[in-house]
C-alpha cells in the first residue's frame, strides 16, 4: 500500500495503474485517507477504516475539484471520531440525508399551503360536503361564488359575480380582518342580504378548514368574526310575511291561474302542511301513503328517521292527480322521439318532478309564488312565509300549539312536550283535517273529501 504525504501536485498527477479498475494513493498524515483514481480518469478522496465489529468501512469524501487536502483530512478525522464513539458514519449520513429530505418536503408543503387560494379550498369543500347538503344549499354555494358573465336563464343580459367572487383569488393566508371588513363594506352597499349569507357560509367554510391539516391555521380567526358582520351589515329584521285570513280566496284563485298542476299542488302543500320548502320538494312517491293518509318527510331536526305527518284530504286529492299524470306514458310520437335518442320512458320517483332540473325534481318555485301574489294583489309572501301561514292560521281553529309544532317539525319547547307527549298520527290528522277544511272554506273552495280530483273551484 503506497503512502506519501498528499499534496496538490501529487493528487493532480496521480493516475490509475495500467490494467486496473482503480488505484489508491494513501496519505501519511491522515492514514485512513487516500486519493482514488479510476481507469476512466475520475478521482476522489476516500476514507477507509475498520469498524468495531470487524467490518471494513469505506466512504467517499469528495472530489479533489471540490475538496482541498486540508478539508479532506478534517473530514477523515471527523469520520474516525464517529467510529471511535461507536457510531457508523454511513448511518449518520443516511439519517442526515433523510432529515434534509424531510426538511425540504416540509418547506415544499409549507409553500404549497401558503399558496392555497380560497377558490382551491372552496372547490374541495363544496365537493366533499355536497352529499350532505340539500340542492338549494348547494346552489347557494355555487351562485355566491360564481364569477358571473354567463347569459341569464331568465331575461336578457349577463349574470353578475357572486359576493364571494372578489375573494376567490386571494390566498387563505391573506384573508385578514381588514380584508374582510373592506369586502363587507362594499357588498353591504349593494346587496346586504346576499352579503350576510355569503359571510355566514364563509364562516362555516373556515371552521371546515380548521378540521383539515392542509388548511389548518391559514385563515385568521378574526377574519370570520361575527363582530365584522355586525359592524358592516344592517340589522336583519324579523320576517313576518304570511297569508292573512282575508287573502286566502284571492291567493287560491291566483294559484289556479298557474295552469301547472305540479306547482299548484306544491304551493298548496306548503300552506296546508307547514313543511319546509326542501322537505316538500324532496318528497318521493315512496314517502306518500294514500291508504293511511300520511307523508314521510326528511326532517331538518330528526335527520335520521325524518317525521311522519298527516296527508289531508284536499292535498291528498291533488297528489293523486299528480300521480296519475306521472304514471301516464307519453303518446306514440313522444315515445318515438325518446327511442331516437336511445332513451326509454319511466315515471319519476319525485312527487314534484321537473324535466329541466338537474336532479329531476322541483328546484326554483319562488318565481311562481311571486306571480301568484302579484295576481292576487297581496303583499309578497315567501315560500317560508307559507310555512309561517300554516302556524298563524292554525290559531283560528284553536289547534294546540304542540300539535302545530309536531306537524311542522319544530323542537319541543317544554319538558312535558319533549319527554312525555308523543301524539299519534291519527290525533295529528284530526287537527290537520280541521285546519285544511277551515282554510278551504275561507278560500271559497267547494271540496268534499270523497272527491277524487277536485281541481280548484272558487265559489263566486
Coordinates of N, CA, C and O in Angstrom, one line a residue, residues 80-166:
X80 N -13.4 9.3 11.6 CA -12.7 8.5 12.6 C -13.2 8.7 14.0 O -13.4 7.7 14.8
X81 N -13.5 9.9 14.4 CA -14.1 10.2 15.7 C -15.4 9.5 15.9 O -15.8 9.0 16.9
X82 N -16.2 9.5 14.8 CA -17.5 8.8 14.9 C -17.3 7.3 15.2 O -18.0 6.7 16.0
X83 N -16.4 6.7 14.5 CA -16.1 5.3 14.7 C -15.6 5.0 16.1 O -16.1 4.1 16.8
X84 N -14.7 5.9 16.6 CA -14.2 5.8 18.0 C -15.3 5.9 19.0 O -15.3 5.3 20.1
X85 N -16.4 6.6 18.7 CA -17.5 6.8 19.6 C -18.6 5.7 19.4 O -19.6 5.7 20.0
X86 N -18.3 4.7 18.5 CA -19.2 3.6 18.3 C -20.3 3.9 17.3 O -21.3 3.2 17.3
X87 N -20.2 5.0 16.6 CA -21.2 5.3 15.6 C -20.8 5.0 14.2 O -19.6 5.1 13.9
X88 N -21.7 4.5 13.4 CA -21.4 4.2 12.0 C -21.6 5.4 11.1 O -22.8 5.9 11.0
X89 N -20.6 6.0 10.5 CA -20.7 7.2 9.7 C -21.8 7.0 8.6 O -22.4 8.0 8.2
X90 N -21.9 5.8 8.1 CA -22.9 5.6 7.0 C -24.3 5.9 7.5 O -25.1 6.5 6.8
X91 N -24.6 5.4 8.7 CA -25.9 5.6 9.3 C -26.1 7.1 9.6 O -27.2 7.6 9.4
X92 N -25.1 7.7 10.1 CA -25.1 9.1 10.4 C -25.5 9.9 9.1 O -26.3 10.8 9.1
X93 N -24.8 9.5 8.0 CA -25.0 10.2 6.7 C -26.4 9.9 6.2 O -27.1 10.9 5.7
X94 N -26.9 8.7 6.4 CA -28.2 8.4 5.9 C -29.3 9.2 6.7 O -30.2 9.7 6.1
X95 N -29.1 9.2 8.0 CA -30.0 10.0 8.9 C -30.0 11.5 8.5 O -31.1 12.1 8.4
X96 N -28.8 12.0 8.2 CA -28.7 13.4 7.8 C -29.4 13.7 6.5 O -30.2 14.6 6.3
X97 N -29.3 12.7 5.6 CA -29.9 12.9 4.3 C -31.4 12.8 4.4 O -32.2 13.6 3.8
X98 N -31.9 11.9 5.2 CA -33.3 11.8 5.4 C -33.9 13.0 6.1 O -35.0 13.5 5.8
X99 N -33.1 13.5 7.1 CA -33.6 14.8 7.7 C -33.6 15.9 6.8 O -34.5 16.7 6.8
X100 N -32.6 16.0 5.9 CA -32.6 17.0 4.9 C -33.8 16.9 3.9 O -34.4 17.9 3.5
X101 N -34.1 15.6 3.5 CA -35.2 15.4 2.6 C -36.5 15.8 3.3 O -37.4 16.4 2.7
X102 N -36.7 15.4 4.6 CA -37.9 15.8 5.4 C -38.0 17.3 5.5 O -39.1 17.8 5.4
X103 N -36.9 17.9 5.8 CA -37.0 19.4 5.9 C -37.3 20.0 4.6 O -38.1 21.0 4.5
X104 N -36.8 19.5 3.5 CA -37.1 20.0 2.1 C -38.6 19.8 1.8 O -39.3 20.7 1.3
X105 N -39.1 18.6 2.2 CA -40.5 18.3 2.0 C -41.4 19.2 2.8 O -42.5 19.6 2.3
X106 N -41.0 19.4 4.0 CA -41.8 20.3 4.9 C -41.8 21.7 4.3 O -42.9 22.4 4.4
X107 N -40.7 22.2 3.8 CA -40.6 23.5 3.2 C -41.5 23.6 2.0 O -42.3 24.5 1.7
X108 N -41.5 22.5 1.2 CA -42.3 22.5 -0.1 C -43.8 22.4 0.3 O -44.6 23.2 -0.3
X109 N -44.2 21.6 1.3 CA -45.5 21.5 1.8 C -46.0 22.9 2.3 O -47.1 23.3 2.1
X110 N -45.1 23.5 3.1 CA -45.5 24.8 3.7 C -45.7 25.8 2.6 O -46.6 26.7 2.7
X111 N -44.9 25.8 1.6 CA -45.0 26.7 0.4 C -46.3 26.5 -0.3 O -47.0 27.4 -0.7
X112 N -46.7 25.2 -0.4 CA -48.0 24.8 -1.1 C -49.1 25.3 -0.3 O -50.1 25.8 -0.8
X113 N -49.1 25.1 1.1 CA -50.1 25.6 1.9 C -50.3 27.1 1.8 O -51.4 27.6 1.8
X114 N -49.2 27.8 1.9 CA -49.2 29.2 1.8 C -49.8 29.7 0.5 O -50.4 30.8 0.4
X115 N -49.7 28.9 -0.6 CA -50.1 29.3 -1.9 C -51.6 29.0 -2.1 O -52.2 29.4 -3.2
X116 N -52.3 28.2 -1.2 CA -53.6 27.8 -1.5 C -54.6 29.0 -1.5 O -54.5 29.9 -0.6
X117 N -55.4 29.2 -2.5 CA -56.3 30.3 -2.6 C -57.7 29.8 -2.1 O -58.0 28.6 -1.9
X118 N -58.5 30.8 -1.9 CA -59.9 30.5 -1.4 C -60.6 29.6 -2.5 O -61.3 28.7 -2.1
X119 N -60.4 29.9 -3.7 CA -61.0 29.1 -4.8 C -60.6 27.6 -4.7 O -61.4 26.7 -4.8
X120 N -59.3 27.4 -4.5 CA -58.8 26.0 -4.4 C -59.5 25.2 -3.3 O -60.0 24.1 -3.5
X121 N -59.5 25.8 -2.1 CA -60.1 25.1 -0.9 C -61.6 25.1 -1.0 O -62.2 24.1 -0.6
X122 N -62.2 26.1 -1.6 CA -63.7 26.2 -1.7 C -64.2 25.1 -2.6 O -65.2 24.4 -2.2
X123 N -63.5 24.8 -3.7 CA -63.9 23.7 -4.6 C -63.8 22.4 -3.9 O -64.7 21.5 -4.0
X124 N -62.8 22.1 -3.1 CA -62.6 20.9 -2.4 C -63.7 20.8 -1.3 O -64.3 19.7 -1.1
X125 N -64.0 21.9 -0.6 CA -65.0 21.9 0.4 C -66.4 21.6 -0.2 O -67.1 20.7 0.4
X126 N -66.8 22.2 -1.3 CA -68.1 22.0 -1.8 C -68.2 20.6 -2.3 O -69.3 19.9 -2.1
X127 N -67.2 20.0 -3.0 CA -67.2 18.7 -3.5 C -67.4 17.7 -2.3 O -68.1 16.7 -2.4
X128 N -66.7 17.9 -1.2 CA -66.8 17.0 -0.1 C -68.1 17.1 0.7 O -68.7 16.0 1.1
X129 N -68.6 18.3 0.8 CA -69.8 18.4 1.6 C -71.1 18.3 0.8 O -72.2 18.1 1.5
X130 N -71.1 18.3 -0.5 CA -72.3 18.3 -1.3 C -73.2 17.2 -1.0 O -74.5 17.4 -0.9
X131 N -72.7 15.9 -0.8 CA -73.7 14.8 -0.5 C -74.5 15.1 0.8 O -75.5 14.4 1.0
X132 N -74.0 15.9 1.7 CA -74.7 16.2 2.9 C -75.6 17.4 2.9 O -76.3 17.7 3.8
X133 N -75.7 18.1 1.7 CA -76.5 19.3 1.6 C -77.7 19.1 0.8 O -77.8 18.1 0.0
X134 N -78.7 19.9 0.9 CA -79.8 20.0 0.1 C -79.4 20.6 -1.3 O -78.4 21.3 -1.3
X135 N -80.2 20.4 -2.3 CA -79.9 21.0 -3.6 C -79.9 22.6 -3.5 O -79.0 23.2 -4.1
X136 N -80.8 23.1 -2.7 CA -80.8 24.6 -2.5 C -79.6 25.1 -1.8 O -79.0 26.1 -2.2
X137 N -79.1 24.4 -0.8 CA -77.9 24.8 -0.1 C -76.7 24.7 -1.0 O -75.8 25.6 -1.0
X138 N -76.7 23.7 -1.8 CA -75.5 23.5 -2.8 C -75.6 24.7 -3.8 O -74.5 25.3 -4.1
X139 N -76.7 25.0 -4.3 CA -76.8 26.1 -5.3 C -76.4 27.4 -4.7 O -75.8 28.3 -5.3
X140 N -76.7 27.6 -3.4 CA -76.2 28.9 -2.7 C -74.7 29.0 -2.8 O -74.1 30.0 -3.1
X141 N -74.0 27.9 -2.5 CA -72.5 27.9 -2.5 C -72.0 28.2 -4.0 O -71.0 28.8 -4.1
X142 N -72.7 27.6 -4.9 CA -72.3 27.8 -6.3 C -72.5 29.2 -6.8 O -71.6 29.9 -7.3
X143 N -73.7 29.8 -6.6 CA -74.1 31.1 -7.1 C -73.3 32.2 -6.3 O -72.9 33.2 -6.9
X144 N -73.1 32.0 -5.0 CA -72.4 33.1 -4.3 C -71.0 33.2 -4.7 O -70.3 34.2 -4.5
X145 N -70.4 32.1 -5.2 CA -69.0 32.1 -5.6 C -68.9 32.2 -7.1 O -67.8 32.0 -7.7
X146 N -70.0 32.4 -7.8 CA -69.9 32.4 -9.3 C -69.2 33.7 -9.8 O -69.3 34.7 -9.2
X147 N -68.4 33.5 -10.9 CA -67.7 34.6 -11.4 C -68.6 35.5 -12.3 O -68.2 36.6 -12.6
X148 N -69.8 35.0 -12.6 CA -70.7 35.8 -13.4 C -70.3 35.9 -14.8 O -69.5 35.1 -15.3
X149 N -71.0 36.7 -15.6 CA -70.7 36.8 -17.0 C -71.4 35.8 -17.9 O -71.1 35.7 -19.1
X150 N -72.3 35.0 -17.3 CA -73.0 34.0 -18.1 C -74.3 34.6 -18.5 O -74.9 35.4 -17.8
X151 N -74.9 34.1 -19.7 CA -76.2 34.6 -20.1 C -77.2 34.2 -19.1 O -77.2 33.1 -18.6
X152 N -78.1 35.2 -18.7 CA -79.2 34.9 -17.8 C -80.1 33.9 -18.3 O -80.5 33.9 -19.5
X153 N -80.6 33.0 -17.4 CA -81.6 32.0 -17.9 C -82.9 32.6 -18.1 O -83.7 32.1 -18.8
X154 N -83.2 33.6 -17.3 CA -84.4 34.4 -17.5 C -84.1 35.9 -17.7 O -83.3 36.5 -16.9
X155 N -84.6 36.4 -18.7 CA -84.3 37.8 -19.1 C -83.1 38.0 -19.9 O -82.4 37.0 -20.3
X156 N -82.7 39.2 -20.2 CA -81.6 39.5 -21.0 C -80.4 39.9 -20.2 O -80.5 40.2 -19.0
X157 N -79.2 39.9 -20.8 CA -78.0 40.3 -20.2 C -77.2 39.2 -19.6 O -77.5 38.0 -19.8
X158 N -76.2 39.5 -18.8 CA -75.3 38.5 -18.2 C -75.5 38.6 -16.7 O -75.8 39.6 -16.1
X159 N -75.2 37.4 -16.1 CA -75.2 37.3 -14.6 C -74.1 38.1 -14.0 O -73.0 38.3 -14.6
X160 N -74.4 38.6 -12.8 CA -73.4 39.4 -12.0 C -72.5 38.4 -11.2 O -73.0 37.3 -10.8
X161 N -71.3 38.8 -10.9 CA -70.5 37.9 -10.0 C -71.2 37.8 -8.6 O -71.8 38.7 -8.1
X162 N -71.0 36.6 -8.0 CA -71.5 36.4 -6.7 C -70.7 37.2 -5.6 O -69.5 37.7 -5.9
X163 N -71.2 37.4 -4.5 CA -70.4 38.2 -3.4 C -69.1 37.7 -3.1 O -68.1 38.4 -2.8
X164 N -68.9 36.3 -3.2 CA -67.6 35.7 -2.8 C -66.6 35.8 -4.0 O -65.4 35.5 -3.8
X165 N -67.0 36.2 -5.2 CA -66.1 36.1 -6.3 C -64.9 37.0 -6.1 O -63.8 36.7 -6.6
X166 N -65.1 38.2 -5.5 CA -64.0 39.1 -5.3 C -62.9 38.5 -4.3 O -61.8 39.0 -4.3

